[in-house]
Coordinates of C-alpha atoms in Angstrom, one line a residue:
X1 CA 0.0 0.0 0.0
X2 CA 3.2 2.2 0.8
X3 CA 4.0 1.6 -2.6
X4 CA 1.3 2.4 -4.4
X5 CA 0.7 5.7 -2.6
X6 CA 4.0 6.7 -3.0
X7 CA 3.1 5.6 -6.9
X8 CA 0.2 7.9 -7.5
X9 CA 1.5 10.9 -5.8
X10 CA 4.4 11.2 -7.7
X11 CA 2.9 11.1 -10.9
X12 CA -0.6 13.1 -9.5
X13 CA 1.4 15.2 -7.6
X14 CA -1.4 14.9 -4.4
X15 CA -1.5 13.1 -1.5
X16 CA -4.7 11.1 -2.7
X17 CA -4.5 8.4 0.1
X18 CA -2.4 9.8 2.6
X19 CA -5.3 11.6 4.7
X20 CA -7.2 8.3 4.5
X21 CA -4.8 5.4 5.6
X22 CA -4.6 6.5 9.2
X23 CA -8.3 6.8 9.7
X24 CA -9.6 5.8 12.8
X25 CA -12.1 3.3 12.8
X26 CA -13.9 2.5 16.7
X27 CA -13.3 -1.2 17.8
X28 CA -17.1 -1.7 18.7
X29 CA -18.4 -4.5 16.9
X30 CA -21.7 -3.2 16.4
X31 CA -20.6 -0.3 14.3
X32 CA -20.1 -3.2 12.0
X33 CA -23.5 -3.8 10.6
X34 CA -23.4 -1.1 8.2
X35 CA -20.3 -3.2 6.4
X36 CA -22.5 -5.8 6.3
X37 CA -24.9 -4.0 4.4
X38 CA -22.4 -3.1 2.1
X39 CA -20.9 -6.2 1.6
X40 CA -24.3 -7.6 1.3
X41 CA -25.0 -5.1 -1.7
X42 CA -21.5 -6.0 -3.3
X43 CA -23.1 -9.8 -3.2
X44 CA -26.6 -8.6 -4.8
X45 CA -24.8 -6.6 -7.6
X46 CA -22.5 -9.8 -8.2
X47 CA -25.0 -12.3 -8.7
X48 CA -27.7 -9.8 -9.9
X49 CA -25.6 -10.0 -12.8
X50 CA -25.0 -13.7 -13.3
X51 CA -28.8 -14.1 -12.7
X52 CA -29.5 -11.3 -15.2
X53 CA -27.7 -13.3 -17.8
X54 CA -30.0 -15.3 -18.2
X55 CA -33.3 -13.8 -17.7
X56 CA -36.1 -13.1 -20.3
X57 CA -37.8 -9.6 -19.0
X58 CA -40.8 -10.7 -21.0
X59 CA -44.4 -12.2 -20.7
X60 CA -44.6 -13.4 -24.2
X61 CA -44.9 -17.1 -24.4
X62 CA -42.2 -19.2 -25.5
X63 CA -42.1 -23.4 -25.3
X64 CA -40.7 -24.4 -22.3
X65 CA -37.9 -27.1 -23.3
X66 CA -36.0 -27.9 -19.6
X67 CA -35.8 -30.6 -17.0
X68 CA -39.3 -29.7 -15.0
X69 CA -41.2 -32.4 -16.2
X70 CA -44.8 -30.7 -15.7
X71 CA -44.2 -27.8 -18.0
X72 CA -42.0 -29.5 -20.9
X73 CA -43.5 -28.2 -24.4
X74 CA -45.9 -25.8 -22.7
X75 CA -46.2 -22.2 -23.5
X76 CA -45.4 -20.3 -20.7
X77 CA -44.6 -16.8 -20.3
X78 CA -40.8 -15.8 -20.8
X79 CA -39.9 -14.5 -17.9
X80 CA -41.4 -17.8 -16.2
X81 CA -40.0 -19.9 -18.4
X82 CA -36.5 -18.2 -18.1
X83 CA -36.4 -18.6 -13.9
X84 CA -37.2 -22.0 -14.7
X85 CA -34.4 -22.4 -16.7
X86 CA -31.9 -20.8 -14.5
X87 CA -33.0 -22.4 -11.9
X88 CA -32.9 -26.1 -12.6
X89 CA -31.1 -26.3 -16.1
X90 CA -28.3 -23.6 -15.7
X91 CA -24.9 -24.1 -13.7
X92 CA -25.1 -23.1 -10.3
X93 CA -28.4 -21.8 -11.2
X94 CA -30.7 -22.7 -8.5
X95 CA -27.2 -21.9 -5.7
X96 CA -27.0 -18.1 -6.9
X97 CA -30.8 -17.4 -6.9
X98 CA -30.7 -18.7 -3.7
X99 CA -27.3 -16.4 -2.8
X100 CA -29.0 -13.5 -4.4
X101 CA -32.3 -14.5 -2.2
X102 CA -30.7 -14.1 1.0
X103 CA -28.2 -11.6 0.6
X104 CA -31.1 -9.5 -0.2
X105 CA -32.9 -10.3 3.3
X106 CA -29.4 -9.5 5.1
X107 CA -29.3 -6.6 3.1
X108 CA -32.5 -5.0 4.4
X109 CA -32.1 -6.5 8.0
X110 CA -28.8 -5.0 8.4
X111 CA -29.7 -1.7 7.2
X112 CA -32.2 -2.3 9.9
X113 CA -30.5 -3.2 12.8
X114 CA -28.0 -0.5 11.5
X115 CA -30.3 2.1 12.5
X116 CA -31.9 0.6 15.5
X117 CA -27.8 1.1 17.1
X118 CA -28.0 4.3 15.5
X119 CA -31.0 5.6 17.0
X120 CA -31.2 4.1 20.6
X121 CA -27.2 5.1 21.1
X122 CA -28.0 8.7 19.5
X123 CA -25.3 8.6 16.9
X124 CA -27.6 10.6 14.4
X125 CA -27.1 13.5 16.4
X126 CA -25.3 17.1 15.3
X127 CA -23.9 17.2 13.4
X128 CA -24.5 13.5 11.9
X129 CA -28.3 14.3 11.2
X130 CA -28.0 14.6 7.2
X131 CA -26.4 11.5 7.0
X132 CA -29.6 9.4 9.4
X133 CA -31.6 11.4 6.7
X134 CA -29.8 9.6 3.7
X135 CA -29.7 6.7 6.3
X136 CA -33.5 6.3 5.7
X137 CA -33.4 7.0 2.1
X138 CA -31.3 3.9 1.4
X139 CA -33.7 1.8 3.9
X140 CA -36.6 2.7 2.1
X141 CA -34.4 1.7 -1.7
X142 CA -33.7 -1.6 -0.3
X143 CA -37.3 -2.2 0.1
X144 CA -37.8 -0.7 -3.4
X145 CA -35.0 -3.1 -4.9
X146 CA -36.4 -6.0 -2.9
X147 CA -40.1 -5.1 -4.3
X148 CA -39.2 -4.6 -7.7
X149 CA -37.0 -7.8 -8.1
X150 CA -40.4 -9.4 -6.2
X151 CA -42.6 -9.8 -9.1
X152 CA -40.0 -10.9 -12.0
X153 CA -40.0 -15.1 -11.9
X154 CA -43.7 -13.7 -12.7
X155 CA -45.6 -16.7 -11.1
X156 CA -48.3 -16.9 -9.3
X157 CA -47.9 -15.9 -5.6
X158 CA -45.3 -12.7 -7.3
X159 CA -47.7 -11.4 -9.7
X160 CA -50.5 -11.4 -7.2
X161 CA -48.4 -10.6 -4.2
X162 CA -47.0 -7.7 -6.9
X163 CA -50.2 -6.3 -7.4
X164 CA -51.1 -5.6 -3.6
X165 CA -48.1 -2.5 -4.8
X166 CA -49.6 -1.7 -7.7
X167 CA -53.4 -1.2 -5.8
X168 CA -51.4 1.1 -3.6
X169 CA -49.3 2.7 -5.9
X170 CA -52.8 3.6 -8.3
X171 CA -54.5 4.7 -5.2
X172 CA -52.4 7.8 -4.3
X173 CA -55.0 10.9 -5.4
X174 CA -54.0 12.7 -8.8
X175 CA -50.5 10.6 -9.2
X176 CA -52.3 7.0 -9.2
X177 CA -52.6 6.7 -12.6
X178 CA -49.7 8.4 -14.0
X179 CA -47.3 6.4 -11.5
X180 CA -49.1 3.2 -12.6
X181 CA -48.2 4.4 -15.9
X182 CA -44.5 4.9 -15.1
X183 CA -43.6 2.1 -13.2
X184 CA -45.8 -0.7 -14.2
X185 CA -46.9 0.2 -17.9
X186 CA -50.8 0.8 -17.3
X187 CA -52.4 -1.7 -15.4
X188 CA -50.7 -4.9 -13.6
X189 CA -49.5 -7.2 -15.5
X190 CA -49.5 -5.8 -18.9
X191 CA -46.7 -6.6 -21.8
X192 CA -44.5 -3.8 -20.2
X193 CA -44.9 -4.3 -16.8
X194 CA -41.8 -6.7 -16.1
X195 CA -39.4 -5.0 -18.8
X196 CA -40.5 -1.3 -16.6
X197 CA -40.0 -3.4 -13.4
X198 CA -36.7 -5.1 -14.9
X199 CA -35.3 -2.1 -15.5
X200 CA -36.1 -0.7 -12.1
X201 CA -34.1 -3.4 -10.3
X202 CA -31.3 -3.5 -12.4
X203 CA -30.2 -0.1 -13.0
X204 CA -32.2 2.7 -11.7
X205 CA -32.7 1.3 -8.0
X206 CA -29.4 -0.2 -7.6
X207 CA -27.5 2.9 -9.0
X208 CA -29.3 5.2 -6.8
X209 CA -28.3 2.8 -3.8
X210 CA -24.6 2.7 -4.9
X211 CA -25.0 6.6 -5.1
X212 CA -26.5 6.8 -1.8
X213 CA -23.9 4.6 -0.2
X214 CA -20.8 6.5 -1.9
X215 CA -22.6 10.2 -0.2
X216 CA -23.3 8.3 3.3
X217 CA -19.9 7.0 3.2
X218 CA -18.2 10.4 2.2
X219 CA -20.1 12.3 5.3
X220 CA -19.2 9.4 7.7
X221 CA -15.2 9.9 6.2
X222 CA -15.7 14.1 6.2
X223 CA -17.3 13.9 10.2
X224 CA -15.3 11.1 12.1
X225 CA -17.1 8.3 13.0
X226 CA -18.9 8.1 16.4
X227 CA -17.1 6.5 19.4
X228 CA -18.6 5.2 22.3
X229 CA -17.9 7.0 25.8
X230 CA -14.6 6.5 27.4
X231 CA -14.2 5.6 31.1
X232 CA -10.8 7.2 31.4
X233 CA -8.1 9.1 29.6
X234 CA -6.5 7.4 26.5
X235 CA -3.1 6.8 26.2
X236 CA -2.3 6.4 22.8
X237 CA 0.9 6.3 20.5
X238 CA 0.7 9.8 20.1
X239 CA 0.3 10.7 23.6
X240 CA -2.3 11.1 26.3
X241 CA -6.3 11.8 25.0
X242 CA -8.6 13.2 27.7
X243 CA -11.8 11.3 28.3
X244 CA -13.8 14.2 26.9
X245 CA -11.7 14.8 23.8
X246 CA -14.0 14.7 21.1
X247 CA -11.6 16.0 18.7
X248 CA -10.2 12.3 18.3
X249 CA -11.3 9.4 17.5
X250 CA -9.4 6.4 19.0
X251 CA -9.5 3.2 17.4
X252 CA -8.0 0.9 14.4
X253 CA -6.5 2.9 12.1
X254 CA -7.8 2.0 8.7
X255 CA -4.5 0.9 6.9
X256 CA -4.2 -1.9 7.8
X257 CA -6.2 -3.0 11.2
X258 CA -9.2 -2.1 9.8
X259 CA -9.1 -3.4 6.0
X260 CA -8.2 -6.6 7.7
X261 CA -11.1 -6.5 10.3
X262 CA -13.5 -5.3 7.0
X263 CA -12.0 -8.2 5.2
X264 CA -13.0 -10.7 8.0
X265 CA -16.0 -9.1 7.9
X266 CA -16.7 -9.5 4.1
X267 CA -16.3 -13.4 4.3
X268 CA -18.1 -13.8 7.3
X269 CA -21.2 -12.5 5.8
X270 CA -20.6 -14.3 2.0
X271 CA -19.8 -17.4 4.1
X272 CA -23.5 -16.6 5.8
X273 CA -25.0 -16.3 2.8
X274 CA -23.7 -19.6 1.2
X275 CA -24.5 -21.4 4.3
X276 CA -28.1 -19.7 3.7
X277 CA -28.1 -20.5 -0.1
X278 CA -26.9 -24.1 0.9
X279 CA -29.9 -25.5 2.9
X280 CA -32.6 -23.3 2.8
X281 CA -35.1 -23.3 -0.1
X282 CA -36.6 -20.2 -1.5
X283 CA -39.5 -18.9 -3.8
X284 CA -40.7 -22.3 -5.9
X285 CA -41.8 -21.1 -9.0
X286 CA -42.4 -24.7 -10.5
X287 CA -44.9 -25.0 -7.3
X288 CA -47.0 -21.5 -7.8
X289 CA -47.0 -22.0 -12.0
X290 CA -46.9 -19.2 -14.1
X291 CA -49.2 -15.7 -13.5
X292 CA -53.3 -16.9 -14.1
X293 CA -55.2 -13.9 -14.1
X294 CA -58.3 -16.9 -13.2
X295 CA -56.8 -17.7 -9.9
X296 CA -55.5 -16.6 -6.5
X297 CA -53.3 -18.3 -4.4
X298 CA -54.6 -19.0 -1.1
X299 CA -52.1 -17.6 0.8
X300 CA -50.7 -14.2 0.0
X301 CA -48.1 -12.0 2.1
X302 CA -44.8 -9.8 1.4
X303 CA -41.8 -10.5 2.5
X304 CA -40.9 -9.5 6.4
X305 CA -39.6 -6.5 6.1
X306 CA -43.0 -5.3 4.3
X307 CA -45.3 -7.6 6.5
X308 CA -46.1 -4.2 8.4
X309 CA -47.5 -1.9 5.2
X310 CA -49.7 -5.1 4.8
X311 CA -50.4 -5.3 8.3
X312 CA -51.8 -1.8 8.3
X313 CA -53.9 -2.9 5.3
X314 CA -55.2 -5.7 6.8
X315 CA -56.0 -3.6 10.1
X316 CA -57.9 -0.2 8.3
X317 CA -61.2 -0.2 8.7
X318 CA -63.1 -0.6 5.0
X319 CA -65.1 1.8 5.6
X320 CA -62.9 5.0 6.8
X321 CA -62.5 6.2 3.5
X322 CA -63.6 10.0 2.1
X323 CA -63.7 12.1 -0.7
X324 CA -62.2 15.8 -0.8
X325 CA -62.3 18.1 -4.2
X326 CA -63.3 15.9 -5.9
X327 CA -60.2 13.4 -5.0
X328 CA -60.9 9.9 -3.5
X329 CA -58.8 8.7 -0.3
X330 CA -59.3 5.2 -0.4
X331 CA -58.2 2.7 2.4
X332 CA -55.4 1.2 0.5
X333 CA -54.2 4.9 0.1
X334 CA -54.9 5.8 3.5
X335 CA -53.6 3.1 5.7
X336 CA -50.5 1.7 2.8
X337 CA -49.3 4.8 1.6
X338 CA -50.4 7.5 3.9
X339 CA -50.2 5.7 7.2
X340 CA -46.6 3.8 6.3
X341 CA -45.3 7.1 4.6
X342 CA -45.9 8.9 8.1
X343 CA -44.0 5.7 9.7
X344 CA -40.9 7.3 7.1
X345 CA -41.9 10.5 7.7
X346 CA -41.2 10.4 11.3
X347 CA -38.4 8.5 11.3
X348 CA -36.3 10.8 8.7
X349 CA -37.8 13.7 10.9
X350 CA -36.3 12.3 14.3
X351 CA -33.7 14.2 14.7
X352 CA -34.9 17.3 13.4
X353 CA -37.8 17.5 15.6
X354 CA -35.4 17.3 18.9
X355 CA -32.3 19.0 17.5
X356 CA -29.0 19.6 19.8
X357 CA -27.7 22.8 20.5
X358 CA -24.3 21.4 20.5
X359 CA -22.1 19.0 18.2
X360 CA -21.6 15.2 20.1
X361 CA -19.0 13.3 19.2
X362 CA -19.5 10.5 22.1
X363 CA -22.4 8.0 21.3
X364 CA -25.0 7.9 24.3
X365 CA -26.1 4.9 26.9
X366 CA -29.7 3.9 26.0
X367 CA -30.2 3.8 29.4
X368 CA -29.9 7.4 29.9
X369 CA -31.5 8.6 27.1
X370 CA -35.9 7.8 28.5
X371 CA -37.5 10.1 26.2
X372 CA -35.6 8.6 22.9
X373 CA -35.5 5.0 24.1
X374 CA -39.2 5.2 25.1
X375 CA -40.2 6.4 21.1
X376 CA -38.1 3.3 19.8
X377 CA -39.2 0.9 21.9
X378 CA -42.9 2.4 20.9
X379 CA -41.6 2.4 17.3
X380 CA -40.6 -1.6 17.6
X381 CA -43.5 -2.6 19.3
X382 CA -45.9 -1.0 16.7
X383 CA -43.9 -2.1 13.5
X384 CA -44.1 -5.7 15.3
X385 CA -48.0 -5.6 15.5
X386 CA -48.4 -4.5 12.6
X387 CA -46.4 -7.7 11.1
X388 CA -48.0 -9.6 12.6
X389 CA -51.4 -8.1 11.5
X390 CA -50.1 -8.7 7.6
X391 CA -50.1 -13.1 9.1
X392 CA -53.4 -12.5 10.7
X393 CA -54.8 -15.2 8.3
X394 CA -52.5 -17.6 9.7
X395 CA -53.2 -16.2 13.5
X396 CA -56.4 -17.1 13.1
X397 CA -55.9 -20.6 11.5
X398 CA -53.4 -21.0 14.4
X399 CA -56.0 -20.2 17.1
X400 CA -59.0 -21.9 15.4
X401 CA -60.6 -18.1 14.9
X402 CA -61.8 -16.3 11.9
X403 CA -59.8 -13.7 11.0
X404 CA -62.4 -10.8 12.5
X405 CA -61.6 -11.1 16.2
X406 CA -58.4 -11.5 15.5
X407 CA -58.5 -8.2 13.7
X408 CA -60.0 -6.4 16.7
X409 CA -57.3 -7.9 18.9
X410 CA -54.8 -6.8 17.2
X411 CA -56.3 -3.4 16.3
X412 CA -56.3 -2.7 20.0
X413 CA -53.2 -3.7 20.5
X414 CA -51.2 -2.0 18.3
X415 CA -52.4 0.9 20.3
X416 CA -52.4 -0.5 24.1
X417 CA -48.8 -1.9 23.3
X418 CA -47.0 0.4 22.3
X419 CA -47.9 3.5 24.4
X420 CA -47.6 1.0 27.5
X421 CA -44.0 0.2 26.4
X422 CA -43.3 3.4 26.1
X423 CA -44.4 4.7 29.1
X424 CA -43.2 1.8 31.2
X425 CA -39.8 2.3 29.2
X426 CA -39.3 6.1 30.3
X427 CA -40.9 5.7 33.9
X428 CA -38.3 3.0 34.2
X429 CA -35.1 4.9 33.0
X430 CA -36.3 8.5 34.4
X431 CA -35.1 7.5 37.6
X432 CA -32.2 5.8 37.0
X433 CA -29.2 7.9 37.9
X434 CA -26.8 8.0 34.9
X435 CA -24.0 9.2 37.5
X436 CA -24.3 5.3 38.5
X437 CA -22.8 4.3 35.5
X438 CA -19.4 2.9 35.1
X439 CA -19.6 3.9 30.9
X440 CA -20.6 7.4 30.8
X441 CA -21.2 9.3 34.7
X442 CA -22.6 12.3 32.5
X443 CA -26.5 12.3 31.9
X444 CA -26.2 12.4 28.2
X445 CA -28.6 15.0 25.6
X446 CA -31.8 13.3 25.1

């Protein structure tokens, strides 16, 4: 690495690398999550593009000539007929749509759990709050890329699982139609609804992610990463740091503690993946069959990490709906747009609504922070409800219930639950004494 610096700044004439090789990087293991999300993305784009090779981003038919039995010389739509073929006839087929399956999942539940460390410790404090905003933005593309790359085997349970988007996407007053238009060609499925939807996962999506990542990453590079509180002064091999010096970050310094910890890190989570891709199954397309506009598949639900917008569907009542000028606000508007776009809303708001007077540096105990902690652990609770609304059909199949009480039940708690978690959260931690703790003595900014 010496080498190659000293390479490109004798013919550049700049010191391109020479600011970053000493970064610090903290040692806590949780800040890692984020490079599993990016490493997770690397994995997506990697065998997105073997998987993309072979392909059809068409519902024309075509004769099915491959090794599933029950659809050999049938006419079945392209893009059908092309998952079938890279999935049981291709080499290594069915192993990378598996690998793409899952890295996809860790994708979106890193991201996650990501922000759930960022929030509870406070690291999206000043001045760190534009980069929680793009934070959001990239949570809210993963669900995008995982949406869009939903509905393209184009079988049954995708198309009609698809279509729940497309409802809410066509509901949204004075936009319905023309974003219907835009994104999924007219109605859902028409002849240019998987090309639109092709092109959405393979390029526009995915290239406003990378974008995304390259701006979150700059800011985190430009504003020193967060460090967690220090119990005593530092000393380092540059001298002494006070505890309170926020001016510093102590830690690995990128070149070459870190690359190697980033490296472990990297074939940790494609070994996780493999192991995923290895044993466990995903989406059957040969089981659903390809998209029949005559039929519905008896069971229908999103993945997790949208089980909540559906929950919120299931749970709005039918009949709060109302017309304003002459504009209609439907339930599927109401409770999967308007309702889950608040959810975003107020989560890319957060730290805008309380703002800090002053610039932190030192991440903040959980523990000391009621007001916050009490909103997440509301926030958790009622995005947990609210997936489990989205299964109520199998709730009530569980319990031997129709799905109405159930409804009700759940309706009520996804108010009771929350508030009383938040409540009991913040009574809880309002009188503990932070000057107790061993971590951080100092009550920290809520």
């Amino acid at each position: 690495m010496g080498r190659l610096t000293a390479w490109v700044s004798e013919r550049f004439e700049t010191e391109v690398f020479e600011p970053y090789l000493g970064k610090s990087f903290p040692a806590e293991d949780s800040f890692l999550l984020g490079e599993v999300a990016l490493f997770s993305f690397v994995v997506l784009v990697l065998t997105g593009t073997y998987l993309g090779l072979f392909y059809i981003p068409s519902i024309e038919s075509v004769t099915y000539h491959g090794s599933v039995v029950r659809y050999q010389g049938q006419e079945l739509p392209g893009a059908f007929a092309s998952v079938l073929q890279l999935t049981y006839d291709v080499p290594f087929g069915m192993f990378v749509r598996r690998f793409h399956h899952w890295a996809a999942h860790i994708f979106v539940a890193s991201i996650a759990l990501h922000m759930l460390r960022v929030f509870f410790t406070g690291a999206y404090r000043k001045p760190r709050e534009a980069n929680w905003a793009v934070g959001v933005v990239l949570a809210a593309l993963a669900m995008l890329a995982a949406y869009t790359g939903y509905s393209l085997p184009f079988d049954e349970f995708a198309t009609t699982a698809t279509s729940i988007g497309f409802n809410l996407a066509s509901s949204i007053p004075l936009l319905g139609d023309f974003l219907a238009q835009l994104v999924f060609g007219g109605d859902y499925p028409t002849n240019t609804s998987i090309p639109r939807l092709y092109f959405l996962h393979v390029f526009v999506v995915p290239l406003l992610i990378a974008g995304f990542i390259a701006l979150h990453m700059a800011i985190l590079v430009h504003q020193k990463h967060t460090e967690a509180a220090r119990e005593d002064d530092v000393e380092t091999s540059r001298g002494t740091v006070e505890r309170d010096d926020g001016d510093v970050v102590i830690g690995l310094p990128a070149v070459p503690n870190q690359t190697a910890v980033s490296a472990v890190v990297f074939f940790l989570t494609v070994a996780t993946t493999s192991l995923l891709a290895g044993f466990l199954p995903v989406h059957n397309v040969a089981e659903y069959g390809p998209h029949d506009p005559a039929s519905t598949p008896a069971v229908i639900m999103p993945d997790w990490f949208l089980m909540w917008v559906y929950g919120f569907l299931k749970l709005w009542p039918t009949w709060l709906n109302f017309s304003v000028a002459g504009f209609h606000f439907s339930p599927e508007f109401l409770a999967g747009v308007g309702l889950s776009g608040l959810v975003f809303l107020a989560v890319f708001a957060w730290p805008f609504v309380r703002p800090q007077e002053r610039s932190v540096h030192f991440t903040a105990d959980p523990l000391a922070r009621p007001v916050a902690t009490a909103v997440g652990v509301a926030g958790v609770l009622m995005v947990m409800i609210a997936s489990i609304a989205g299964m109520n059909n199998l709730l009530a199949n569980l319990l031997g219930v129709g799905t109405g009480p159930v409804n009700t039940a759940l309706t009520i708690a996804i108010f009771v639950w929350p508030t009383a978690g938040a409540l009991a959260t913040y009574y809880a931690l309002r009188g503990d004494d932070p000057a107790d703790r061993t971590v951080d003595e100092r009550p920290a900014d809520d």
